[in-house]
């Protein structure tokens, strides 16, 4: 019995390059695991068995030539927000349930060029709106550590499938925490790169000024390898940054002696009602900080004074942008169309009313309201001004520290259904992740232990200055050299 599923992308790539396993064998191995386990998890919307095996065969041919790129033949899954040519791209919405994309997203085509084999498309919150993966048209995803709990969202299918070892890695997108939060709740490593680092072309837009693609995998070194393949300038995305892509694996081994870690008081504080991060989360995060201290880092108290404004500012900016982005889905050009429309207006309203779920409709309504004349200055403009203040807070902090460390989520994975009737409490679960998107910064979540009461995974967040991905990956990798949280697999999926 082979245990390829336990191996990291880095290890699988070495086995493939050495000819010790073929891509077809690996692809079959993971397709088998998907078949055996995904009924419990619901982490995939589409599995591309035939396509994957054809890609694997092509990868094996390339490997035989002796100059195949590092990731050739490694299987991966893509969040179903990335357009994939000839394959359904649903964004977990009834609206796009019948949509076969005519082209590949840049991230997808870059990963194809790098030789990665696509196993399928992962489940997510509808149009990436959510923190629990409960808003998907295809049903909730289950957290592999406890099937009664959520995996987080919106990249919940990607996180759950990596955690259950039914894919070695997956892509995700992060608009307000959607890579980091599910990575934390499922016990894997996820990186949200700097805004503009990876192309947004072909990644279905939620909030264009915040959306960013990134890798989700077991380890930081896997994320480094994957980011090498994903990142880079793209003329098809006007917000993509024209900056060289370094080799993100180059700095992984650097020692952390003298690293200055900033600890924002606001993220560790409790409010008057004693609310803040759960004490179990706090205990894990503090233990991880001690670990860093023992590795030669210095812990420095800092302040990000406008932190409490990030959730309200985000929940104006993101809905405003989504209301504009989703207006293209009107029942006319592609996607869902209602039955027998009476006239054009009926076609628009019924197609959108019947195909968008409740959370998406709520966001469109909030966003349309915030952008309407008379309210624009009071809401959208104000939120953009707050965004600047939040960016300035980080800029000040990075004058004194190299990275910032914080919790990812206030609590561990909650029970399915627990927050779905209360959108505000759902929005508040993004409290530690959202400011990073408003400021366009890179940040990473890595597994740091388990909560003593719920026994569920807890993540540590590492935030860096713009384009400091190599530093974040180095800081995370060094921790993973000293700890084994990232190697733990949920018992049912062993
Ligand atoms: N949970 C946040 C939201 O619902 C973030 C989602 C995301 O990052 N895509 O908007």
GROMACS .gro file of C-alpha atoms and ligand atoms in nm:
model
  504
    1UNK     CA    1   0.000   0.000   0.000
    2UNK     CA    2   0.142   0.333  -0.104
    3UNK     CA    3   0.099   0.635   0.115
    4UNK     CA    4   0.150   0.902  -0.145
    5UNK     CA    5  -0.134   1.101   0.005
    6UNK     CA    6   0.075   1.165   0.315
    7UNK     CA    7   0.351   1.326   0.113
    8UNK     CA    8   0.396   1.695   0.048
    9UNK     CA    9   0.405   1.848  -0.299
   10UNK     CA   10   0.780   1.894  -0.252
   11UNK     CA   11   0.822   1.521  -0.182
   12UNK     CA   12   0.592   1.414  -0.466
   13UNK     CA   13   0.779   1.636  -0.708
   14UNK     CA   14   1.109   1.472  -0.605
   15UNK     CA   15   0.961   1.121  -0.654
   16UNK     CA   16   0.831   1.216  -0.998
   17UNK     CA   17   1.157   1.372  -1.106
   18UNK     CA   18   1.348   1.064  -0.989
   19UNK     CA   19   1.110   0.839  -1.182
   20UNK     CA   20   1.007   0.656  -0.863
   21UNK     CA   21   0.641   0.714  -0.935
   22UNK     CA   22   0.458   0.819  -1.248
   23UNK     CA   23   0.207   1.099  -1.271
   24UNK     CA   24  -0.056   0.850  -1.387
   25UNK     CA   25  -0.002   0.640  -1.073
   26UNK     CA   26  -0.027   0.946  -0.850
   27UNK     CA   27  -0.331   1.080  -1.030
   28UNK     CA   28  -0.507   0.744  -0.999
   29UNK     CA   29  -0.412   0.730  -0.632
   30UNK     CA   30  -0.576   1.067  -0.558
   31UNK     CA   31  -0.879   0.998  -0.779
   32UNK     CA   32  -0.931   0.678  -0.577
   33UNK     CA   33  -0.911   0.874  -0.253
   34UNK     CA   34  -1.161   1.128  -0.383
   35UNK     CA   35  -1.397   0.842  -0.469
   36UNK     CA   36  -1.352   0.682  -0.131
   37UNK     CA   37  -1.385   0.993   0.085
   38UNK     CA   38  -1.551   1.284  -0.086
   39UNK     CA   39  -1.903   1.167  -0.028
   40UNK     CA   40  -1.849   1.250   0.339
   41UNK     CA   41  -1.680   1.584   0.271
   42UNK     CA   42  -1.855   1.726  -0.038
   43UNK     CA   43  -1.535   1.915  -0.112
   44UNK     CA   44  -1.546   1.873  -0.491
   45UNK     CA   45  -1.809   2.014  -0.727
   46UNK     CA   46  -1.656   1.851  -1.034
   47UNK     CA   47  -1.402   1.569  -1.062
   48UNK     CA   48  -1.223   1.555  -1.399
   49UNK     CA   49  -1.114   1.193  -1.412
   50UNK     CA   50  -1.055   1.157  -1.787
   51UNK     CA   51  -0.893   1.495  -1.832
   52UNK     CA   52  -0.671   1.441  -1.531
   53UNK     CA   53  -0.546   1.107  -1.660
   54UNK     CA   54  -0.477   1.255  -2.004
   55UNK     CA   55  -0.282   1.539  -1.843
   56UNK     CA   56  -0.092   1.288  -1.630
   57UNK     CA   57   0.007   1.088  -1.937
   58UNK     CA   58   0.137   1.403  -2.103
   59UNK     CA   59   0.327   1.487  -1.784
   60UNK     CA   60   0.489   1.143  -1.780
   61UNK     CA   61   0.611   1.193  -2.136
   62UNK     CA   62   0.756   1.529  -2.040
   63UNK     CA   63   0.924   1.379  -1.730
   64UNK     CA   64   1.099   1.122  -1.948
   65UNK     CA   65   1.271   1.401  -2.143
   66UNK     CA   66   1.464   1.494  -1.829
   67UNK     CA   67   1.392   1.867  -1.836
   68UNK     CA   68   1.043   1.887  -1.697
   69UNK     CA   69   0.964   2.180  -1.463
   70UNK     CA   70   0.959   2.098  -1.088
   71UNK     CA   71   0.584   2.057  -1.053
   72UNK     CA   72   0.532   1.840  -1.361
   73UNK     CA   73   0.288   1.560  -1.291
   74UNK     CA   74   0.179   1.675  -0.943
   75UNK     CA   75  -0.200   1.660  -0.903
   76UNK     CA   76  -0.386   1.968  -0.781
   77UNK     CA   77  -0.744   2.093  -0.743
   78UNK     CA   78  -0.874   2.437  -0.841
   79UNK     CA   79  -1.136   2.634  -0.653
   80UNK     CA   80  -1.443   2.649  -0.875
   81UNK     CA   81  -1.405   3.026  -0.904
   82UNK     CA   82  -1.126   2.984  -1.163
   83UNK     CA   83  -1.241   2.953  -1.522
   84UNK     CA   84  -1.131   2.623  -1.675
   85UNK     CA   85  -1.169   2.575  -2.047
   86UNK     CA   86  -1.422   2.312  -2.144
   87UNK     CA   87  -1.507   2.236  -1.782
   88UNK     CA   88  -1.798   2.364  -1.577
   89UNK     CA   89  -1.705   2.672  -1.374
   90UNK     CA   90  -1.995   2.725  -1.136
   91UNK     CA   91  -1.866   2.953  -0.860
   92UNK     CA   92  -2.094   2.730  -0.650
   93UNK     CA   93  -2.399   2.913  -0.782
   94UNK     CA   94  -2.717   2.797  -0.953
   95UNK     CA   95  -2.651   3.097  -1.179
   96UNK     CA   96  -2.345   2.929  -1.334
   97UNK     CA   97  -2.441   2.565  -1.284
   98UNK     CA   98  -2.459   2.526  -1.664
   99UNK     CA   99  -2.157   2.745  -1.748
  100UNK     CA  100  -1.874   2.579  -1.940
  101UNK     CA  101  -1.591   2.827  -1.959
  102UNK     CA  102  -1.450   2.895  -2.307
  103UNK     CA  103  -1.108   2.988  -2.165
  104UNK     CA  104  -0.868   2.922  -1.877
  105UNK     CA  105  -0.796   3.171  -1.598
  106UNK     CA  106  -0.434   3.288  -1.613
  107UNK     CA  107  -0.358   3.109  -1.285
  108UNK     CA  108  -0.496   2.786  -1.434
  109UNK     CA  109  -0.305   2.819  -1.760
  110UNK     CA  110   0.018   2.904  -1.576
  111UNK     CA  111  -0.024   2.595  -1.360
  112UNK     CA  112  -0.093   2.384  -1.668
  113UNK     CA  113   0.227   2.517  -1.823
  114UNK     CA  114   0.409   2.423  -1.503
  115UNK     CA  115   0.288   2.067  -1.562
  116UNK     CA  116   0.038   2.035  -1.274
  117UNK     CA  117  -0.249   1.792  -1.328
  118UNK     CA  118  -0.600   1.916  -1.244
  119UNK     CA  119  -0.805   1.661  -1.048
  120UNK     CA  120  -1.116   1.875  -1.038
  121UNK     CA  121  -1.291   2.185  -0.908
  122UNK     CA  122  -1.351   2.242  -0.539
  123UNK     CA  123  -1.663   2.353  -0.357
  124UNK     CA  124  -1.685   2.704  -0.212
  125UNK     CA  125  -1.927   2.962  -0.082
  126UNK     CA  126  -2.148   3.098  -0.362
  127UNK     CA  127  -1.942   3.361  -0.550
  128UNK     CA  128  -1.691   3.338  -0.260
  129UNK     CA  129  -1.928   3.514  -0.020
  130UNK     CA  130  -1.914   3.348   0.315
  131UNK     CA  131  -1.698   3.219   0.596
  132UNK     CA  132  -1.836   2.868   0.635
  133UNK     CA  133  -1.897   2.717   0.292
  134UNK     CA  134  -2.266   2.692   0.376
  135UNK     CA  135  -2.382   2.924   0.096
  136UNK     CA  136  -2.282   2.684  -0.184
  137UNK     CA  137  -2.559   2.578  -0.425
  138UNK     CA  138  -2.402   2.229  -0.402
  139UNK     CA  139  -2.438   2.205  -0.025
  140UNK     CA  140  -2.208   2.251   0.272
  141UNK     CA  141  -1.856   2.115   0.285
  142UNK     CA  142  -1.767   1.923   0.602
  143UNK     CA  143  -1.455   1.978   0.807
  144UNK     CA  144  -1.250   1.656   0.798
  145UNK     CA  145  -1.155   1.700   1.165
  146UNK     CA  146  -1.521   1.685   1.271
  147UNK     CA  147  -1.784   1.627   1.006
  148UNK     CA  148  -2.045   1.824   1.201
  149UNK     CA  149  -1.845   2.143   1.172
  150UNK     CA  150  -1.775   2.388   0.892
  151UNK     CA  151  -1.441   2.391   0.707
  152UNK     CA  152  -1.449   2.772   0.690
  153UNK     CA  153  -1.498   2.966   0.372
  154UNK     CA  154  -1.508   3.064   0.109
  155UNK     CA  155  -1.230   2.827  -0.010
  156UNK     CA  156  -1.374   2.553   0.214
  157UNK     CA  157  -1.361   2.275  -0.045
  158UNK     CA  158  -0.995   2.345  -0.117
  159UNK     CA  159  -0.908   2.345   0.253
  160UNK     CA  160  -1.108   2.031   0.339
  161UNK     CA  161  -0.972   1.834   0.043
  162UNK     CA  162  -0.610   1.918   0.127
  163UNK     CA  163  -0.665   1.846   0.498
  164UNK     CA  164  -0.822   1.506   0.420
  165UNK     CA  165  -0.532   1.430   0.186
  166UNK     CA  166  -0.753   1.368  -0.116
  167UNK     CA  167  -0.549   1.622  -0.312
  168UNK     CA  168  -0.188   1.725  -0.240
  169UNK     CA  169  -0.272   2.095  -0.283
  170UNK     CA  170  -0.535   2.334  -0.413
  171UNK     CA  171  -0.582   2.691  -0.523
  172UNK     CA  172  -0.793   2.938  -0.329
  173UNK     CA  173  -0.893   3.302  -0.341
  174UNK     CA  174  -0.892   3.550  -0.057
  175UNK     CA  175  -1.106   3.866  -0.063
  176UNK     CA  176  -1.144   3.901   0.313
  177UNK     CA  177  -0.984   3.587   0.451
  178UNK     CA  178  -1.105   3.305   0.228
  179UNK     CA  179  -0.767   3.132   0.200
  180UNK     CA  180  -0.643   3.192   0.554
  181UNK     CA  181  -0.961   3.125   0.751
  182UNK     CA  182  -1.044   2.782   0.601
  183UNK     CA  183  -0.673   2.692   0.611
  184UNK     CA  184  -0.677   2.767   0.984
  185UNK     CA  185  -1.000   2.578   1.055
  186UNK     CA  186  -0.882   2.271   0.861
  187UNK     CA  187  -0.522   2.267   0.984
  188UNK     CA  188  -0.337   2.340   0.660
  189UNK     CA  189  -0.109   2.616   0.528
  190UNK     CA  190  -0.252   2.888   0.303
  191UNK     CA  191  -0.098   3.201   0.157
  192UNK     CA  192  -0.278   3.514   0.040
  193UNK     CA  193  -0.024   3.699  -0.175
  194UNK     CA  194   0.010   4.076  -0.216
  195UNK     CA  195  -0.275   4.228  -0.419
  196UNK     CA  196  -0.162   4.220  -0.783
  197UNK     CA  197   0.092   3.938  -0.740
  198UNK     CA  198  -0.124   3.673  -0.912
  199UNK     CA  199  -0.343   3.756  -1.209
  200UNK     CA  200  -0.717   3.793  -1.154
  201UNK     CA  201  -0.793   3.724  -1.520
  202UNK     CA  202  -1.048   3.444  -1.541
  203UNK     CA  203  -1.099   3.438  -1.167
  204UNK     CA  204  -1.467   3.523  -1.130
  205UNK     CA  205  -1.472   3.865  -0.965
  206UNK     CA  206  -1.627   3.917  -0.623
  207UNK     CA  207  -1.469   4.244  -0.502
  208UNK     CA  208  -1.209   4.341  -0.760
  209UNK     CA  209  -0.999   4.568  -0.540
  210UNK     CA  210  -0.961   4.294  -0.277
  211UNK     CA  211  -0.960   3.957  -0.459
  212UNK     CA  212  -0.634   3.765  -0.476
  213UNK     CA  213  -0.547   3.405  -0.567
  214UNK     CA  214  -0.311   3.192  -0.362
  215UNK     CA  215  -0.192   2.840  -0.282
  216UNK     CA  216  -0.328   2.605  -0.013
  217UNK     CA  217  -0.119   2.304   0.084
  218UNK     CA  218   0.017   2.107   0.377
  219UNK     CA  219   0.338   2.305   0.417
  220UNK     CA  220   0.491   2.646   0.357
  221UNK     CA  221   0.753   2.497   0.126
  222UNK     CA  222   0.470   2.354  -0.088
  223UNK     CA  223   0.309   2.698  -0.100
  224UNK     CA  224   0.643   2.843  -0.212
  225UNK     CA  225   0.670   2.597  -0.501
  226UNK     CA  226   0.310   2.660  -0.604
  227UNK     CA  227   0.344   3.037  -0.584
  228UNK     CA  228   0.642   3.012  -0.819
  229UNK     CA  229   0.399   2.873  -1.075
  230UNK     CA  230   0.103   3.104  -1.002
  231UNK     CA  231   0.257   3.448  -0.965
  232UNK     CA  232   0.358   3.699  -1.229
  233UNK     CA  233   0.254   3.992  -1.443
  234UNK     CA  234  -0.039   3.946  -1.677
  235UNK     CA  235  -0.127   4.205  -1.940
  236UNK     CA  236  -0.486   4.077  -1.925
  237UNK     CA  237  -0.527   4.206  -1.566
  238UNK     CA  238  -0.478   4.583  -1.533
  239UNK     CA  239  -0.414   4.551  -1.158
  240UNK     CA  240  -0.146   4.287  -1.200
  241UNK     CA  241   0.195   4.418  -1.094
  242UNK     CA  242   0.488   4.426  -1.330
  243UNK     CA  243   0.750   4.286  -1.098
  244UNK     CA  244   0.979   3.987  -1.138
  245UNK     CA  245   0.883   3.666  -0.965
  246UNK     CA  246   1.162   3.553  -0.733
  247UNK     CA  247   1.217   3.184  -0.656
  248UNK     CA  248   1.002   3.163  -0.344
  249UNK     CA  249   1.188   2.854  -0.224
  250UNK     CA  250   1.523   3.033  -0.220
  251UNK     CA  251   1.492   3.186   0.129
  252UNK     CA  252   1.314   2.902   0.307
  253UNK     CA  253   1.620   2.789   0.500
  254UNK     CA  254   1.723   3.130   0.635
  255UNK     CA  255   1.756   3.135   1.015
  256UNK     CA  256   1.518   3.360   1.208
  257UNK     CA  257   1.774   3.507   1.447
  258UNK     CA  258   1.685   3.871   1.511
  259UNK     CA  259   1.346   3.855   1.335
  260UNK     CA  260   1.125   4.135   1.471
  261UNK     CA  261   0.768   4.011   1.522
  262UNK     CA  262   0.499   4.273   1.586
  263UNK     CA  263   0.205   4.178   1.806
  264UNK     CA  264  -0.091   4.412   1.753
  265UNK     CA  265  -0.253   4.482   2.091
  266UNK     CA  266  -0.594   4.521   1.922
  267UNK     CA  267  -0.589   4.161   1.795
  268UNK     CA  268  -0.516   4.017   2.136
  269UNK     CA  269  -0.756   4.241   2.335
  270UNK     CA  270  -1.098   4.156   2.473
  271UNK     CA  271  -1.388   4.400   2.455
  272UNK     CA  272  -1.605   4.509   2.751
  273UNK     CA  273  -1.810   4.190   2.724
  274UNK     CA  274  -1.493   3.986   2.740
  275UNK     CA  275  -1.529   3.896   2.372
  276UNK     CA  276  -1.225   3.850   2.153
  277UNK     CA  277  -1.037   3.541   2.062
  278UNK     CA  278  -1.138   3.225   2.247
  279UNK     CA  279  -0.898   3.137   2.527
  280UNK     CA  280  -0.809   2.807   2.357
  281UNK     CA  281  -0.709   2.994   2.041
  282UNK     CA  282  -0.513   3.240   2.250
  283UNK     CA  283  -0.324   2.959   2.426
  284UNK     CA  284  -0.218   2.804   2.093
  285UNK     CA  285  -0.118   3.138   1.938
  286UNK     CA  286   0.084   3.232   2.247
  287UNK     CA  287   0.263   2.897   2.247
  288UNK     CA  288   0.356   2.949   1.880
  289UNK     CA  289   0.495   3.293   1.966
  290UNK     CA  290   0.709   3.137   2.240
  291UNK     CA  291   0.836   2.888   1.984
  292UNK     CA  292   0.943   3.178   1.761
  293UNK     CA  293   1.111   3.343   2.057
  294UNK     CA  294   1.309   3.028   2.122
  295UNK     CA  295   1.417   3.035   1.757
  296UNK     CA  296   1.577   3.376   1.805
  297UNK     CA  297   1.292   3.613   1.719
  298UNK     CA  298   1.206   3.923   1.915
  299UNK     CA  299   0.843   3.991   2.015
  300UNK     CA  300   0.745   4.358   1.995
  301UNK     CA  301   0.411   4.510   2.100
  302UNK     CA  302   0.260   4.728   1.829
  303UNK     CA  303  -0.069   4.903   1.768
  304UNK     CA  304  -0.299   4.898   1.465
  305UNK     CA  305  -0.542   5.157   1.602
  306UNK     CA  306  -0.805   5.140   1.328
  307UNK     CA  307  -0.850   4.762   1.345
  308UNK     CA  308  -1.206   4.781   1.477
  309UNK     CA  309  -1.313   4.965   1.160
  310UNK     CA  310  -1.202   4.691   0.922
  311UNK     CA  311  -1.516   4.472   0.934
  312UNK     CA  312  -1.761   4.764   0.881
  313UNK     CA  313  -1.543   4.916   0.605
  314UNK     CA  314  -1.506   4.579   0.428
  315UNK     CA  315  -1.878   4.505   0.445
  316UNK     CA  316  -1.942   4.827   0.251
  317UNK     CA  317  -1.656   4.801  -0.003
  318UNK     CA  318  -1.697   4.429  -0.083
  319UNK     CA  319  -2.077   4.436  -0.136
  320UNK     CA  320  -2.047   4.758  -0.339
  321UNK     CA  321  -1.797   4.599  -0.576
  322UNK     CA  322  -1.986   4.270  -0.591
  323UNK     CA  323  -2.310   4.447  -0.682
  324UNK     CA  324  -2.132   4.592  -0.986
  325UNK     CA  325  -1.947   4.271  -1.077
  326UNK     CA  326  -2.253   4.048  -1.055
  327UNK     CA  327  -2.465   4.276  -1.274
  328UNK     CA  328  -2.320   4.095  -1.577
  329UNK     CA  329  -2.519   3.786  -1.476
  330UNK     CA  330  -2.854   3.885  -1.617
  331UNK     CA  331  -2.994   3.575  -1.784
  332UNK     CA  332  -2.911   3.712  -2.130
  333UNK     CA  333  -2.560   3.613  -2.229
  334UNK     CA  334  -2.479   3.302  -2.028
  335UNK     CA  335  -2.574   3.132  -1.705
  336UNK     CA  336  -2.922   3.067  -1.570
  337UNK     CA  337  -3.229   3.199  -1.751
  338UNK     CA  338  -3.578   3.184  -1.602
  339UNK     CA  339  -3.854   2.998  -1.779
  340UNK     CA  340  -4.080   3.190  -2.022
  341UNK     CA  341  -4.000   3.552  -1.935
  342UNK     CA  342  -4.287   3.797  -2.003
  343UNK     CA  343  -4.057   4.083  -2.099
  344UNK     CA  344  -3.697   4.197  -2.052
  345UNK     CA  345  -3.750   4.321  -1.700
  346UNK     CA  346  -3.912   3.993  -1.599
  347UNK     CA  347  -3.617   3.808  -1.756
  348UNK     CA  348  -3.367   4.006  -1.547
  349UNK     CA  349  -3.549   3.997  -1.217
  350UNK     CA  350  -3.664   3.638  -1.225
  351UNK     CA  351  -3.335   3.499  -1.358
  352UNK     CA  352  -3.141   3.678  -1.086
  353UNK     CA  353  -3.402   3.618  -0.819
  354UNK     CA  354  -3.423   3.246  -0.892
  355UNK     CA  355  -3.052   3.179  -0.939
  356UNK     CA  356  -2.875   3.382  -0.668
  357UNK     CA  357  -2.881   3.249  -0.313
  358UNK     CA  358  -2.987   3.454  -0.011
  359UNK     CA  359  -2.640   3.575   0.092
  360UNK     CA  360  -2.551   3.687  -0.260
  361UNK     CA  361  -2.882   3.875  -0.287
  362UNK     CA  362  -2.820   4.038   0.050
  363UNK     CA  363  -2.477   4.159  -0.063
  364UNK     CA  364  -2.609   4.292  -0.395
  365UNK     CA  365  -2.877   4.487  -0.209
  366UNK     CA  366  -2.633   4.632   0.047
  367UNK     CA  367  -2.387   4.722  -0.229
  368UNK     CA  368  -2.645   4.881  -0.457
  369UNK     CA  369  -2.774   5.087  -0.166
  370UNK     CA  370  -2.424   5.199  -0.063
  371UNK     CA  371  -2.346   5.310  -0.418
  372UNK     CA  372  -2.673   5.487  -0.487
  373UNK     CA  373  -2.664   5.864  -0.530
  374UNK     CA  374  -2.705   6.040  -0.198
  375UNK     CA  375  -2.550   5.749  -0.005
  376UNK     CA  376  -2.224   5.711  -0.196
  377UNK     CA  377  -2.042   5.977   0.008
  378UNK     CA  378  -2.181   5.855   0.337
  379UNK     CA  379  -2.090   5.488   0.284
  380UNK     CA  380  -1.861   5.395  -0.003
  381UNK     CA  381  -1.642   5.704   0.009
  382UNK     CA  382  -1.621   5.688   0.388
  383UNK     CA  383  -1.526   5.320   0.373
  384UNK     CA  384  -1.250   5.399   0.122
  385UNK     CA  385  -1.115   5.668   0.355
  386UNK     CA  386  -1.111   5.420   0.644
  387UNK     CA  387  -0.929   5.180   0.417
  388UNK     CA  388  -0.652   5.436   0.380
  389UNK     CA  389  -0.625   5.472   0.758
  390UNK     CA  390  -0.596   5.095   0.794
  391UNK     CA  391  -0.320   5.087   0.531
  392UNK     CA  392  -0.138   5.368   0.713
  393UNK     CA  393  -0.152   5.171   1.040
  394UNK     CA  394   0.030   4.880   0.874
  395UNK     CA  395   0.279   5.110   0.705
  396UNK     CA  396   0.372   5.262   1.040
  397UNK     CA  397   0.405   4.919   1.198
  398UNK     CA  398   0.637   4.789   0.928
  399UNK     CA  399   0.880   5.071   1.011
  400UNK     CA  400   0.956   4.881   1.331
  401UNK     CA  401   0.889   4.513   1.266
  402UNK     CA  402   0.959   4.255   0.992
  403UNK     CA  403   0.634   4.061   1.023
  404UNK     CA  404   0.316   4.082   1.228
  405UNK     CA  405   0.170   3.776   1.401
  406UNK     CA  406  -0.191   3.735   1.509
  407UNK     CA  407  -0.471   3.481   1.532
  408UNK     CA  408  -0.655   3.395   1.208
  409UNK     CA  409  -0.998   3.338   1.361
  410UNK     CA  410  -1.152   3.416   1.700
  411UNK     CA  411  -1.258   3.052   1.750
  412UNK     CA  412  -1.215   2.706   1.600
  413UNK     CA  413  -1.455   2.556   1.342
  414UNK     CA  414  -1.816   2.606   1.446
  415UNK     CA  415  -2.106   2.366   1.401
  416UNK     CA  416  -2.281   2.363   1.063
  417UNK     CA  417  -2.591   2.582   1.091
  418UNK     CA  418  -2.475   2.762   1.405
  419UNK     CA  419  -2.427   3.103   1.245
  420UNK     CA  420  -2.617   3.074   0.919
  421UNK     CA  421  -2.922   3.262   1.050
  422UNK     CA  422  -2.710   3.545   1.189
  423UNK     CA  423  -2.508   3.721   0.916
  424UNK     CA  424  -2.350   3.971   1.156
  425UNK     CA  425  -2.194   3.700   1.373
  426UNK     CA  426  -2.073   3.530   1.053
  427UNK     CA  427  -1.916   3.859   0.934
  428UNK     CA  428  -1.746   3.902   1.271
  429UNK     CA  429  -1.563   3.574   1.228
  430UNK     CA  430  -1.351   3.759   0.966
  431UNK     CA  431  -1.232   4.014   1.217
  432UNK     CA  432  -0.861   3.920   1.206
  433UNK     CA  433  -0.829   3.861   0.832
  434UNK     CA  434  -1.007   4.150   0.660
  435UNK     CA  435  -0.768   4.440   0.731
  436UNK     CA  436  -0.496   4.262   0.532
  437UNK     CA  437  -0.712   4.268   0.217
  438UNK     CA  438  -0.809   4.631   0.266
  439UNK     CA  439  -0.436   4.713   0.278
  440UNK     CA  440  -0.344   4.476  -0.009
  441UNK     CA  441  -0.084   4.295   0.204
  442UNK     CA  442   0.034   3.934   0.188
  443UNK     CA  443  -0.047   3.704   0.481
  444UNK     CA  444  -0.020   3.338   0.560
  445UNK     CA  445  -0.199   3.098   0.791
  446UNK     CA  446  -0.022   2.794   0.927
  447UNK     CA  447  -0.130   2.514   1.159
  448UNK     CA  448  -0.011   2.590   1.513
  449UNK     CA  449  -0.187   2.330   1.726
  450UNK     CA  450  -0.525   2.217   1.851
  451UNK     CA  451  -0.774   2.380   2.088
  452UNK     CA  452  -0.775   2.205   2.422
  453UNK     CA  453  -1.157   2.187   2.450
  454UNK     CA  454  -1.279   2.132   2.090
  455UNK     CA  455  -0.962   1.944   1.977
  456UNK     CA  456  -0.995   2.132   1.646
  457UNK     CA  457  -0.704   2.291   1.455
  458UNK     CA  458  -0.592   2.647   1.529
  459UNK     CA  459  -0.401   2.866   1.284
  460UNK     CA  460  -0.137   3.132   1.333
  461UNK     CA  461  -0.145   3.432   1.100
  462UNK     CA  462   0.175   3.592   0.972
  463UNK     CA  463   0.130   3.925   0.794
  464UNK     CA  464   0.406   4.091   0.591
  465UNK     CA  465   0.473   4.410   0.403
  466UNK     CA  466   0.388   4.430   0.031
  467UNK     CA  467   0.576   4.168  -0.175
  468UNK     CA  468   0.731   4.000   0.129
  469UNK     CA  469   0.592   3.655   0.038
  470UNK     CA  470   0.941   3.501   0.044
  471UNK     CA  471   0.988   3.629   0.400
  472UNK     CA  472   0.649   3.494   0.515
  473UNK     CA  473   0.723   3.155   0.364
  474UNK     CA  474   1.066   3.150   0.527
  475UNK     CA  475   0.919   3.239   0.868
  476UNK     CA  476   0.650   2.972   0.834
  477UNK     CA  477   0.889   2.706   0.700
  478UNK     CA  478   1.129   2.752   0.990
  479UNK     CA  479   0.843   2.693   1.235
  480UNK     CA  480   0.745   2.380   1.043
  481UNK     CA  481   1.101   2.253   1.080
  482UNK     CA  482   1.053   2.262   1.458
  483UNK     CA  483   0.691   2.148   1.491
  484UNK     CA  484   0.475   1.873   1.341
  485UNK     CA  485   0.127   2.027   1.340
  486UNK     CA  486   0.132   2.044   0.959
  487UNK     CA  487   0.190   1.668   0.934
  488UNK     CA  488  -0.122   1.570   1.129
  489UNK     CA  489  -0.400   1.405   0.935
  490UNK     CA  490  -0.759   1.372   1.059
  491UNK     CA  491  -0.805   1.014   1.184
  492UNK     CA  492  -1.089   0.920   0.949
  493UNK     CA  493  -0.868   1.000   0.651
  494UNK     CA  494  -0.547   0.833   0.767
  495LIG     N1  495  -1.582   3.584   0.462
  495LIG     C1  496  -1.563   3.701   0.382
  495LIG     C2  497  -1.688   3.734   0.307
  495LIG     O1  498  -1.784   3.667   0.326
  495LIG     C3  499  -1.446   3.682   0.292
  495LIG     C4  500  -1.476   3.601   0.171
  495LIG     C5  501  -1.357   3.588   0.080
  495LIG     O2  502  -1.243   3.614   0.117
  495LIG     N2  503  -1.386   3.552  -0.043
  495LIG     O3  504  -1.695   3.824   0.231
   0.00000   0.00000   0.00000
